[in-house]
Every structure is written in structure tokens, then in C-alpha cells.
């Protein structure tokens, strides 16, 4: 730097310091007089001068100084933080940006009237940390903020913030915390009709701020939420929940209108339905999916679902040969179908076959059961035992005789009703017997000895 430019810079700094000193005096008089507008103007003018001079260190120092002044007005602090936030993207380098964010974060910490601004600052800082590769640090930063308690924050911004917390937890493989955070969002909020919501707040209501322009709309947030939940349930291999998540994405209007989007999702719904263990929820989803008109566009999947609903034994080798290419293709595209998926598919087919056999047979030999399932006797016994333990069906195995007895599952009401009926029959029989004895004694005039 030349001598002339150095003198100019020093002169500029001297002018800046003199201007700031004047404004600080003006701010003091206005603050002590309780003049909100004048205090706010003085504070914002100081920040503007620092920004125009590109004096970032001076800017940071004065933000801290002004916020700590005795009896500082809330409105002045709010205006100062909001104005300084506009300068974040104008910073010359990353280090200056982080320094400014940290300064604003320290100033807004513990102040309820700038809680929304602090949440946005933390989000920016977490994004920088994530770009630097410090995912754990970014996740810890985001978890400090509980946006669900912020009354003035827009609903979409709250949801977007919580979803960002969930995503960072999944990225650091903290699945327990990811689940806890995801439960803060009620799925009913995605189905709310925005047009019916009240536009003009009543007097005394909290004024809800408008969400920033970069916050996604409610349908977009719904899709992001369910995609994150698919990541969570894929870790647990919970096929039925993954299927329900895809079903929710499939119901989004923008997805249903575009065949290029809904066809791959419908295929995934079919695969995860087939992979899900049998239970009432799975059966209900299976029937509703089969009734979907769009399923006729992918007829081979319609046949697959029909096979599961039909009470007939499915030949595993035939099924696998027909759908192997489709399955491998889906596995390469989706990445949610893990290595275990092919084994689970075979397991589901065996379970379906055992349920079919239990419908047609009351008693069957283990040898014949193994033949129908195309398994060894030991494998057939293992699969049957697993289903009995999981209460999918009721059966007893006579191992010395090698016979399986299937029984209908009875609930407690059925058992009590059968006991009541048996007692009634017994009492009727006793009453008839007493009547017959009494009749005989009357006919033969025999006196009964007590």
C-alpha cells in the first residue's frame, strides 16, 4: 500500500470513528429518554457506516457494545440484529462471515424477542460447518434450538428447520435422536387446507412472521419429510413403514399428476408390500393398492399382488424367475432394498404358503407340509414355529407322530362364550335328571330317605 493510500485509509478511519462517536452520543440521549424510533435509527446508522467502510471488526465490536448498554431497548436490539443479518452474505471471506454470525448469535442468545433471528443464524452456521465436513458439529448446533416453541415463526419454516435437524442426525447415523425429532412433526399438518386458515389475526393474537422465500411449500416439505423417514426405516428394515411413506408421497397431487414420478413410486409400494410380513395393516394396504386404477399401467406388479391375495400356494422358483430382473433393477435404482431383501422375499412367500395350507388343512404331516413348501422337514418346522411365536397363526406340532394340527385363533370372548354355553348345557342336564328321578318316585310311591 502506497503512503498516500495509507493516509487516506487512516483519514477514512478517523472520519468513521468520529461519526460513530457522534451517533453513540445521540443513541445514549435517545435511549435514556426512552425514544424508541431515535434509538433504533442511531443503532442502524452506526451499523450502516461500519458496513459501508467495510470495517468488519468495528462492526462486530459495536454490535456487542450496543447490545450491552444499560437499559438497551428491545426494539433497538431487534433492529440491529435484523440489519446485521443482511450483511452476512456481503462478507469478503468465510472467516469474516463465521465471525459475524457468531457475534450475532452471542448477542441474540437468551433473548426471546430475537429467537427467530437466532434460529436462522444457527441454520446458516450449521450449513457452513456441514460444507466444511463437520457434520456432527453442525447437528449439535441445530439441536440447541427448539423451534416448536416459537409462536411467531411461520409453520413452514418450523417444519423445514426440524427436517434439517432430522437430516443431520441421519447423516451422522444418530437414528434414535432422528426419530425423537421427527415425532415433533404431526403428519396431519401436511394435509391441512391452507386456504381455510384464518388470514387476519384477532387482536391479542401473536403475529406470525412470513416464511423466507427459500423455505419450501407444504407439499414439498411433506415429500422431504417422508423421504427422510424412508431413510430412517431403511436402517431398521421396516418394510411396511417404508411402504406407508411411499404411499404418502404417491398421494401428493403434484406426484399423482405426473406419470414419470408416480410409476416408479407405485412400483416401490408394490415391492415393499410384498416384502412386509403379514398383518392387518399390510392386508389393508394390499387391498387398497390392488384397487388403484393406476396399477393397470404396470400389469406385472398387479399380477404379483393378486398372487399374494389368492389363497393358493406360490411356487418360489417360478415367482423368482419371473420377477428376478425387476427386483435386481429396483435394487440398483432404489438403494433402499438391502442385501437381505431377496431372503426376506423368499421368507414372505413361505409365510404366505403356510397360511394358505392352514386354511385348507386341519391336520397335516410335517413331511407333506415340507413337500408343499419345497423345503426340508427341519426348515418347514422352523418357519412354522416362527409364525406361531409371532402369533401369525395357531398350530401345534406332534413331533413323535410328525403331525401338525392347525387351529383357528380364538380370542378371550370366544373362550368365555364357549365356557358359558357348556355350563348351561350341564345345568340343563342336571335339571332333567332331577325331574326324571322325582317322576319315578311319584309313580312307584317310593319314599326317598334323606
Short mmCIF file of C-alpha atoms in Angstrom, two decimals:
data_model
loop_
_atom_site.label_atom_id
_atom_site.label_comp_id
_atom_site.label_asym_id
_atom_site.label_seq_id
_atom_site.Cartn_x
_atom_site.Cartn_y
_atom_site.Cartn_z
CA UNK A 1 0.00 0.00 0.00
CA UNK A 2 1.42 3.46 -1.01
CA UNK A 3 1.91 6.26 1.52
CA UNK A 4 -0.95 8.34 0.02
CA UNK A 5 -3.46 5.46 0.15
CA UNK A 6 -2.39 4.63 3.72
CA UNK A 7 -3.05 8.25 4.78
CA UNK A 8 -6.43 8.14 3.01
CA UNK A 9 -7.37 4.92 4.81
CA UNK A 10 -6.33 6.42 8.14
CA UNK A 11 -8.34 9.56 7.34
CA UNK A 12 -11.39 7.43 6.48
CA UNK A 13 -10.99 5.51 9.74
CA UNK A 14 -10.74 8.78 11.67
CA UNK A 15 -13.91 10.09 9.96
CA UNK A 16 -15.70 6.76 10.70
CA UNK A 17 -14.70 6.86 14.38
CA UNK A 18 -15.82 10.50 14.69
CA UNK A 19 -19.19 9.74 13.03
CA UNK A 20 -19.73 6.69 15.25
CA UNK A 21 -18.84 8.72 18.37
CA UNK A 22 -21.48 11.31 17.48
CA UNK A 23 -24.09 8.61 16.83
CA UNK A 24 -23.24 6.84 20.11
CA UNK A 25 -23.94 10.08 22.00
CA UNK A 26 -27.21 10.54 20.11
CA UNK A 27 -28.14 6.90 20.86
CA UNK A 28 -27.40 7.44 24.58
CA UNK A 29 -29.67 10.51 24.84
CA UNK A 30 -32.47 8.79 22.90
CA UNK A 31 -32.16 5.57 24.98
CA UNK A 32 -32.26 7.40 28.32
CA UNK A 33 -35.24 9.45 27.10
CA UNK A 34 -37.00 6.21 26.06
CA UNK A 35 -37.28 7.36 22.42
CA UNK A 36 -37.63 4.04 20.57
CA UNK A 37 -37.56 5.41 16.99
CA UNK A 38 -34.49 7.65 17.56
CA UNK A 39 -32.56 4.85 19.35
CA UNK A 40 -33.35 2.39 16.55
CA UNK A 41 -32.25 4.91 13.88
CA UNK A 42 -28.97 5.69 15.67
CA UNK A 43 -28.12 1.98 16.12
CA UNK A 44 -28.88 1.05 12.49
CA UNK A 45 -26.94 4.09 11.22
CA UNK A 46 -23.83 3.02 13.18
CA UNK A 47 -24.02 -0.46 11.59
CA UNK A 48 -24.59 1.02 8.12
CA UNK A 49 -21.49 3.25 8.42
CA UNK A 50 -19.33 0.29 9.52
CA UNK A 51 -20.65 -1.79 6.61
CA UNK A 52 -20.05 0.95 4.03
CA UNK A 53 -16.48 1.35 5.30
CA UNK A 54 -16.12 -2.49 5.20
CA UNK A 55 -14.86 -2.30 8.79
CA UNK A 56 -15.98 -5.79 9.82
CA UNK A 57 -14.10 -5.90 13.14
CA UNK A 58 -15.53 -2.49 14.11
CA UNK A 59 -18.99 -3.75 13.10
CA UNK A 60 -18.67 -6.80 15.38
CA UNK A 61 -17.34 -4.72 18.28
CA UNK A 62 -20.16 -2.19 18.03
CA UNK A 63 -22.86 -4.88 17.81
CA UNK A 64 -21.62 -6.27 21.16
CA UNK A 65 -21.13 -2.80 22.65
CA UNK A 66 -24.62 -1.55 21.71
CA UNK A 67 -26.35 -4.71 22.93
CA UNK A 68 -24.66 -4.46 26.36
CA UNK A 69 -25.51 -0.81 27.00
CA UNK A 70 -27.51 -0.21 30.18
CA UNK A 71 -31.27 -0.28 29.67
CA UNK A 72 -30.92 -1.02 25.94
CA UNK A 73 -34.33 -1.12 24.25
CA UNK A 74 -35.60 -4.42 22.84
CA UNK A 75 -36.69 -2.77 19.61
CA UNK A 76 -33.17 -1.38 19.06
CA UNK A 77 -31.54 -4.82 19.59
CA UNK A 78 -34.07 -6.44 17.22
CA UNK A 79 -33.46 -3.81 14.51
CA UNK A 80 -29.68 -4.15 14.97
CA UNK A 81 -29.69 -7.96 14.65
CA UNK A 82 -32.04 -7.87 11.63
CA UNK A 83 -29.91 -5.28 9.83
CA UNK A 84 -26.61 -7.06 10.58
CA UNK A 85 -28.08 -10.31 9.21
CA UNK A 86 -28.45 -8.63 5.80
CA UNK A 87 -24.67 -8.05 5.75
CA UNK A 88 -23.77 -11.75 6.26
CA UNK A 89 -23.86 -12.59 2.54
CA UNK A 90 -21.80 -9.45 1.73
CA UNK A 91 -18.80 -10.55 3.82
CA UNK A 92 -15.50 -10.80 1.84
CA UNK A 93 -14.43 -14.25 3.12
CA UNK A 94 -15.66 -17.25 5.11
CA UNK A 95 -13.74 -16.38 8.27
CA UNK A 96 -15.36 -12.91 8.47
CA UNK A 97 -18.78 -14.46 7.81
CA UNK A 98 -18.40 -17.01 10.63
CA UNK A 99 -17.16 -14.27 12.98
CA UNK A 100 -20.19 -12.05 12.22
CA UNK A 101 -22.63 -14.97 12.65
CA UNK A 102 -21.04 -15.93 15.99
CA UNK A 103 -21.20 -12.30 17.22
CA UNK A 104 -24.90 -12.04 16.32
CA UNK A 105 -25.55 -15.45 17.86
CA UNK A 106 -23.96 -14.38 21.17
CA UNK A 107 -25.95 -11.12 21.18
CA UNK A 108 -29.29 -12.86 20.48
CA UNK A 109 -28.71 -15.78 22.91
CA UNK A 110 -31.32 -15.86 25.68
CA UNK A 111 -33.39 -13.02 24.19
CA UNK A 112 -36.88 -14.24 23.34
CA UNK A 113 -37.63 -11.24 21.09
CA UNK A 114 -34.87 -12.27 18.61
CA UNK A 115 -35.32 -16.06 18.89
CA UNK A 116 -36.36 -16.43 15.23
CA UNK A 117 -33.30 -14.48 14.04
CA UNK A 118 -31.07 -16.68 16.25
CA UNK A 119 -32.60 -19.85 14.75
CA UNK A 120 -31.85 -18.56 11.23
CA UNK A 121 -28.27 -17.66 12.25
CA UNK A 122 -27.67 -21.14 13.70
CA UNK A 123 -29.03 -22.68 10.48
CA UNK A 124 -26.55 -20.62 8.40
CA UNK A 125 -23.66 -21.55 10.70
CA UNK A 126 -24.63 -25.25 10.60
CA UNK A 127 -24.69 -25.15 6.79
CA UNK A 128 -21.15 -23.71 6.75
CA UNK A 129 -19.96 -26.41 9.19
CA UNK A 130 -21.58 -29.13 7.05
CA UNK A 131 -19.86 -27.78 3.89
CA UNK A 132 -16.56 -27.99 5.79
CA UNK A 133 -17.32 -31.65 6.57
CA UNK A 134 -18.08 -31.20 10.30
CA UNK A 135 -21.49 -32.96 10.24
CA UNK A 136 -21.50 -33.87 13.96
CA UNK A 137 -20.73 -30.25 14.91
CA UNK A 138 -23.49 -28.98 12.57
CA UNK A 139 -26.02 -31.44 14.07
CA UNK A 140 -25.10 -30.38 17.63
CA UNK A 141 -25.55 -26.70 16.71
CA UNK A 142 -29.01 -27.34 15.21
CA UNK A 143 -30.19 -29.33 18.22
CA UNK A 144 -29.66 -26.34 20.52
CA UNK A 145 -32.75 -24.69 19.01
CA UNK A 146 -36.28 -25.90 19.86
CA UNK A 147 -38.27 -24.11 17.13
CA UNK A 148 -41.54 -25.85 18.06
CA UNK A 149 -41.87 -23.38 20.96
CA UNK A 150 -41.55 -20.30 18.71
CA UNK A 151 -45.02 -18.79 18.42
CA UNK A 152 -44.13 -16.10 15.89
CA UNK A 153 -42.31 -18.39 13.42
CA UNK A 154 -44.20 -19.46 10.28
CA UNK A 155 -45.39 -23.08 10.28
CA UNK A 156 -43.50 -24.00 7.10
CA UNK A 157 -40.26 -22.53 8.47
CA UNK A 158 -40.64 -24.53 11.70
CA UNK A 159 -41.17 -27.77 9.75
CA UNK A 160 -38.21 -27.02 7.44
CA UNK A 161 -35.97 -26.37 10.48
CA UNK A 162 -36.97 -29.62 12.24
CA UNK A 163 -36.49 -31.58 8.98
CA UNK A 164 -32.98 -30.11 8.71
CA UNK A 165 -32.30 -31.33 12.29
CA UNK A 166 -33.56 -34.82 11.34
CA UNK A 167 -31.44 -34.91 8.16
CA UNK A 168 -28.23 -34.00 10.03
CA UNK A 169 -28.95 -36.68 12.67
CA UNK A 170 -29.42 -39.28 9.91
CA UNK A 171 -26.19 -38.12 8.22
CA UNK A 172 -24.28 -38.70 11.46
CA UNK A 173 -26.19 -42.03 11.92
CA UNK A 174 -27.82 -40.92 15.17
CA UNK A 175 -31.08 -42.79 14.47
CA UNK A 176 -32.54 -42.55 17.99
CA UNK A 177 -32.37 -38.73 18.05
CA UNK A 178 -33.62 -38.58 14.44
CA UNK A 179 -36.76 -40.48 15.48
CA UNK A 180 -37.32 -38.24 18.54
CA UNK A 181 -37.03 -35.10 16.40
CA UNK A 182 -39.28 -36.48 13.63
CA UNK A 183 -42.07 -37.02 16.19
CA UNK A 184 -42.23 -33.23 16.71
CA UNK A 185 -43.95 -33.03 13.31
CA UNK A 186 -47.55 -34.22 13.15
CA UNK A 187 -48.34 -35.72 9.72
CA UNK A 188 -51.81 -34.10 9.88
CA UNK A 189 -50.16 -30.70 9.35
CA UNK A 190 -49.34 -31.68 5.74
CA UNK A 191 -53.00 -32.35 4.94
CA UNK A 192 -54.23 -29.01 6.36
CA UNK A 193 -56.10 -26.83 3.88
CA UNK A 194 -54.08 -23.59 3.64
CA UNK A 195 -56.97 -21.63 2.05
CA UNK A 196 -59.21 -22.28 5.08
CA UNK A 197 -56.70 -20.93 7.59
CA UNK A 198 -57.55 -17.54 9.09
CA UNK A 199 -55.90 -14.70 7.25
CA UNK A 200 -56.39 -11.78 9.67
CA UNK A 201 -55.26 -12.44 13.23
CA UNK A 202 -57.52 -11.16 16.01
CA UNK A 203 -56.36 -8.51 18.42
CA UNK A 204 -54.18 -10.06 21.12
CA UNK A 205 -53.04 -12.95 18.89
CA UNK A 206 -49.34 -13.48 18.25
CA UNK A 207 -48.32 -12.03 14.89
CA UNK A 208 -46.83 -14.85 12.82
CA UNK A 209 -43.98 -13.80 10.57
CA UNK A 210 -43.95 -14.63 6.87
CA UNK A 211 -41.62 -17.51 5.97
CA UNK A 212 -38.48 -16.53 3.97
CA UNK A 213 -38.60 -17.08 0.19
CA UNK A 214 -36.17 -20.04 0.29
CA UNK A 215 -38.48 -22.14 2.53
CA UNK A 216 -40.27 -24.89 0.52
CA UNK A 217 -44.07 -25.09 0.30
CA UNK A 218 -46.10 -27.54 2.44
CA UNK A 219 -46.39 -30.30 -0.28
CA UNK A 220 -42.61 -30.08 -0.89
CA UNK A 221 -41.97 -30.32 2.87
CA UNK A 222 -44.28 -33.35 3.01
CA UNK A 223 -42.16 -35.11 0.40
CA UNK A 224 -38.90 -34.18 2.17
CA UNK A 225 -40.33 -35.48 5.49
CA UNK A 226 -41.34 -38.87 4.06
CA UNK A 227 -38.05 -39.26 2.16
CA UNK A 228 -36.18 -38.74 5.46
CA UNK A 229 -38.47 -41.25 7.20
CA UNK A 230 -37.73 -43.78 4.41
CA UNK A 231 -34.02 -43.35 5.22
CA UNK A 232 -34.77 -43.98 8.91
CA UNK A 233 -36.98 -47.06 8.34
CA UNK A 234 -34.49 -48.48 5.78
CA UNK A 235 -31.94 -48.64 8.59
CA UNK A 236 -34.42 -50.74 10.62
CA UNK A 237 -35.56 -52.80 7.56
CA UNK A 238 -39.18 -51.92 8.47
CA UNK A 239 -40.73 -52.64 5.06
CA UNK A 240 -44.32 -51.84 6.00
CA UNK A 241 -43.44 -48.36 7.29
CA UNK A 242 -41.32 -47.69 4.17
CA UNK A 243 -44.32 -48.72 2.08
CA UNK A 244 -46.60 -46.33 4.02
CA UNK A 245 -44.10 -43.48 3.45
CA UNK A 246 -44.06 -44.14 -0.31
CA UNK A 247 -47.86 -44.31 -0.24
CA UNK A 248 -47.97 -40.83 1.37
CA UNK A 249 -45.58 -39.45 -1.31
CA UNK A 250 -47.74 -41.11 -4.00
CA UNK A 251 -50.82 -39.23 -2.67
CA UNK A 252 -49.18 -35.77 -3.18
CA UNK A 253 -51.16 -34.05 -6.01
CA UNK A 254 -48.05 -32.90 -7.93
CA UNK A 255 -46.77 -36.53 -7.96
CA UNK A 256 -50.11 -38.06 -8.99
CA UNK A 257 -50.38 -35.72 -11.99
CA UNK A 258 -47.01 -36.78 -13.42
CA UNK A 259 -46.73 -40.44 -14.64
CA UNK A 260 -42.93 -40.15 -14.80
CA UNK A 261 -42.98 -39.63 -10.99
CA UNK A 262 -45.78 -41.91 -9.79
CA UNK A 263 -44.90 -45.05 -11.80
CA UNK A 264 -41.51 -45.62 -10.01
CA UNK A 265 -43.14 -44.83 -6.64
CA UNK A 266 -46.03 -47.26 -7.28
CA UNK A 267 -43.50 -49.99 -8.17
CA UNK A 268 -41.73 -49.36 -4.85
CA UNK A 269 -45.07 -49.53 -2.99
CA UNK A 270 -45.71 -52.96 -4.57
CA UNK A 271 -42.26 -54.31 -3.71
CA UNK A 272 -42.37 -53.16 -0.08
CA UNK A 273 -45.91 -54.54 0.31
CA UNK A 274 -44.69 -57.94 -0.88
CA UNK A 275 -41.69 -57.75 1.49
CA UNK A 276 -43.83 -56.77 4.53
CA UNK A 277 -44.78 -59.53 6.99
CA UNK A 278 -48.48 -60.42 7.04
CA UNK A 279 -50.62 -58.36 9.43
CA UNK A 280 -53.97 -56.49 9.24
CA UNK A 281 -52.31 -53.19 8.17
CA UNK A 282 -50.40 -54.95 5.38
CA UNK A 283 -53.57 -56.71 4.22
CA UNK A 284 -55.49 -53.41 4.17
CA UNK A 285 -52.75 -51.66 2.15
CA UNK A 286 -52.56 -54.62 -0.22
CA UNK A 287 -56.28 -54.44 -0.98
CA UNK A 288 -56.31 -50.64 -1.39
CA UNK A 289 -53.25 -50.75 -3.73
CA UNK A 290 -54.81 -53.51 -5.81
CA UNK A 291 -57.92 -51.35 -6.22
CA UNK A 292 -55.83 -48.46 -7.62
CA UNK A 293 -56.63 -47.82 -11.31
CA UNK A 294 -53.05 -46.73 -12.00
CA UNK A 295 -51.81 -50.25 -11.19
CA UNK A 296 -53.06 -51.43 -14.61
CA UNK A 297 -50.17 -49.39 -16.11
CA UNK A 298 -47.72 -51.87 -14.52
CA UNK A 299 -49.67 -55.11 -15.07
CA UNK A 300 -46.89 -57.49 -13.94
CA UNK A 301 -47.00 -55.92 -10.44
CA UNK A 302 -50.79 -56.25 -10.40
CA UNK A 303 -50.34 -59.99 -11.02
CA UNK A 304 -47.76 -60.17 -8.22
CA UNK A 305 -50.15 -58.59 -5.69
CA UNK A 306 -53.05 -60.79 -6.88
CA UNK A 307 -50.92 -63.88 -6.23
CA UNK A 308 -50.49 -62.77 -2.60
CA UNK A 309 -54.24 -62.27 -2.14
CA UNK A 310 -55.22 -65.54 -3.84
CA UNK A 311 -55.43 -68.47 -1.42
CA UNK A 312 -53.12 -70.68 -3.47
CA UNK A 313 -49.60 -71.97 -2.86
CA UNK A 314 -46.97 -69.89 -4.73
CA UNK A 315 -44.04 -71.75 -6.30
CA UNK A 316 -40.95 -69.80 -5.21
CA UNK A 317 -38.74 -70.77 -8.20
CA UNK A 318 -41.42 -69.77 -10.74
CA UNK A 319 -42.04 -66.44 -8.98
CA UNK A 320 -38.32 -65.63 -8.65
CA UNK A 321 -37.60 -66.44 -12.31
CA UNK A 322 -40.46 -64.14 -13.39
CA UNK A 323 -39.51 -61.17 -11.19
CA UNK A 324 -35.75 -61.55 -10.65
CA UNK A 325 -34.78 -58.94 -13.28
CA UNK A 326 -37.37 -56.45 -11.96
CA UNK A 327 -36.13 -56.99 -8.40
CA UNK A 328 -32.45 -56.51 -9.29
CA UNK A 329 -33.31 -53.42 -11.33
CA UNK A 330 -35.27 -51.93 -8.39
CA UNK A 331 -32.42 -52.81 -6.02
CA UNK A 332 -29.87 -50.94 -8.19
CA UNK A 333 -32.14 -47.90 -8.62
CA UNK A 334 -33.61 -47.53 -5.14
CA UNK A 335 -30.71 -48.48 -2.84
CA UNK A 336 -33.34 -48.98 -0.10
CA UNK A 337 -33.68 -52.69 -0.90
CA UNK A 338 -30.76 -54.06 1.10
CA UNK A 339 -28.82 -57.31 0.71
CA UNK A 340 -31.33 -59.05 2.96
CA UNK A 341 -34.29 -58.13 0.71
CA UNK A 342 -34.10 -61.25 -1.55
CA UNK A 343 -34.02 -63.55 1.52
CA UNK A 344 -36.94 -61.64 3.04
CA UNK A 345 -38.93 -62.02 -0.19
CA UNK A 346 -38.47 -65.82 -0.06
CA UNK A 347 -39.45 -65.72 3.64
CA UNK A 348 -42.70 -63.86 2.79
CA UNK A 349 -43.59 -66.41 0.09
CA UNK A 350 -43.06 -69.28 2.57
CA UNK A 351 -45.22 -67.48 5.18
CA UNK A 352 -47.97 -66.95 2.59
CA UNK A 353 -47.86 -70.65 1.65
CA UNK A 354 -48.10 -71.76 5.31
CA UNK A 355 -51.16 -69.50 5.81
CA UNK A 356 -52.78 -70.99 2.69
CA UNK A 357 -52.12 -74.56 3.91
CA UNK A 358 -53.56 -73.71 7.36
CA UNK A 359 -56.81 -72.62 5.64
CA UNK A 360 -57.23 -75.95 3.81
CA UNK A 361 -55.87 -78.44 6.36
CA UNK A 362 -56.86 -79.14 9.95
CA UNK A 363 -54.11 -81.78 10.31
CA UNK A 364 -51.13 -82.41 8.05
CA UNK A 365 -47.94 -84.42 8.34
CA UNK A 366 -44.68 -82.48 8.55
CA UNK A 367 -43.35 -84.43 5.57
CA UNK A 368 -46.29 -83.39 3.37
CA UNK A 369 -46.03 -79.79 4.62
CA UNK A 370 -42.34 -79.70 3.66
CA UNK A 371 -43.20 -81.08 0.19
CA UNK A 372 -45.81 -78.37 -0.40
CA UNK A 373 -43.38 -75.66 0.74
CA UNK A 374 -40.47 -77.14 -1.31
CA UNK A 375 -38.33 -77.21 1.87
CA UNK A 376 -36.66 -79.79 4.10
CA UNK A 377 -38.64 -81.02 7.15
CA UNK A 378 -36.34 -79.07 9.52
CA UNK A 379 -36.76 -75.81 7.56
CA UNK A 380 -40.55 -76.23 7.34
CA UNK A 381 -40.73 -76.83 11.11
CA UNK A 382 -38.54 -73.74 11.78
CA UNK A 383 -40.68 -71.42 9.61
CA UNK A 384 -43.90 -72.78 11.13
CA UNK A 385 -42.54 -72.31 14.68
CA UNK A 386 -41.51 -68.71 13.88
CA UNK A 387 -45.04 -67.92 12.64
CA UNK A 388 -46.61 -69.45 15.77
CA UNK A 389 -44.28 -67.42 18.01
CA UNK A 390 -45.15 -64.19 16.12
CA UNK A 391 -48.89 -65.09 16.54
CA UNK A 392 -49.47 -65.08 12.76
CA UNK A 393 -51.32 -68.42 13.17
CA UNK A 394 -52.21 -71.03 15.81
CA UNK A 395 -50.75 -74.54 15.40
CA UNK A 396 -49.42 -77.46 17.44
CA UNK A 397 -46.74 -79.92 16.33
CA UNK A 398 -46.81 -83.55 17.49
CA UNK A 399 -43.13 -84.28 16.89
CA UNK A 400 -43.09 -88.05 17.67
CA UNK A 401 -46.00 -88.58 15.24
CA UNK A 402 -44.74 -85.85 12.85
CA UNK A 403 -48.19 -84.22 12.59
CA UNK A 404 -49.14 -80.53 12.59
CA UNK A 405 -52.61 -79.53 13.91
CA UNK A 406 -53.85 -76.12 12.74
CA UNK A 407 -56.43 -74.37 14.93
CA UNK A 408 -58.44 -71.23 14.50
CA UNK A 409 -57.19 -68.36 16.63
CA UNK A 410 -59.70 -67.72 19.42
CA UNK A 411 -59.93 -64.53 21.39
CA UNK A 412 -60.86 -64.35 25.09
CA UNK A 413 -64.54 -63.55 24.35
CA UNK A 414 -64.94 -66.74 22.27
CA UNK A 415 -63.39 -68.86 25.06
CA UNK A 416 -65.69 -67.33 27.73
CA UNK A 417 -68.76 -67.79 25.49
CA UNK A 418 -67.93 -71.48 24.94
CA UNK A 419 -67.50 -71.99 28.73
CA UNK A 420 -70.84 -70.29 29.40
CA UNK A 421 -72.55 -72.49 26.80
CA UNK A 422 -71.02 -75.67 28.33
CA UNK A 423 -72.17 -74.68 31.85
CA UNK A 424 -75.69 -74.02 30.55
CA UNK A 425 -75.84 -77.49 28.95
CA UNK A 426 -74.59 -79.10 32.18
CA UNK A 427 -77.22 -77.33 34.31
CA UNK A 428 -79.98 -78.34 31.84
CA UNK A 429 -78.86 -81.97 32.13
CA UNK A 430 -78.85 -81.84 35.95
CA UNK A 431 -82.35 -80.31 35.95
CA UNK A 432 -83.70 -83.02 33.58
CA UNK A 433 -82.14 -85.78 35.70
CA UNK A 434 -83.75 -84.36 38.91
CA UNK A 435 -87.11 -84.16 37.13
CA UNK A 436 -86.88 -87.81 35.95
CA UNK A 437 -85.94 -89.07 39.45
CA UNK A 438 -88.83 -87.12 41.03
CA UNK A 439 -91.24 -88.57 38.42
CA UNK A 440 -90.10 -92.17 39.13
CA UNK A 441 -90.57 -91.72 42.88
CA UNK A 442 -94.08 -90.38 42.38
CA UNK A 443 -95.01 -93.34 40.15
CA UNK A 444 -93.66 -96.05 42.46
CA UNK A 445 -94.53 -94.16 45.69
CA UNK A 446 -91.06 -94.75 46.96
CA UNK A 447 -90.08 -92.53 49.84
CA UNK A 448 -86.61 -91.23 49.45
CA UNK A 449 -84.52 -91.44 52.53
CA UNK A 450 -82.61 -88.28 53.27
#
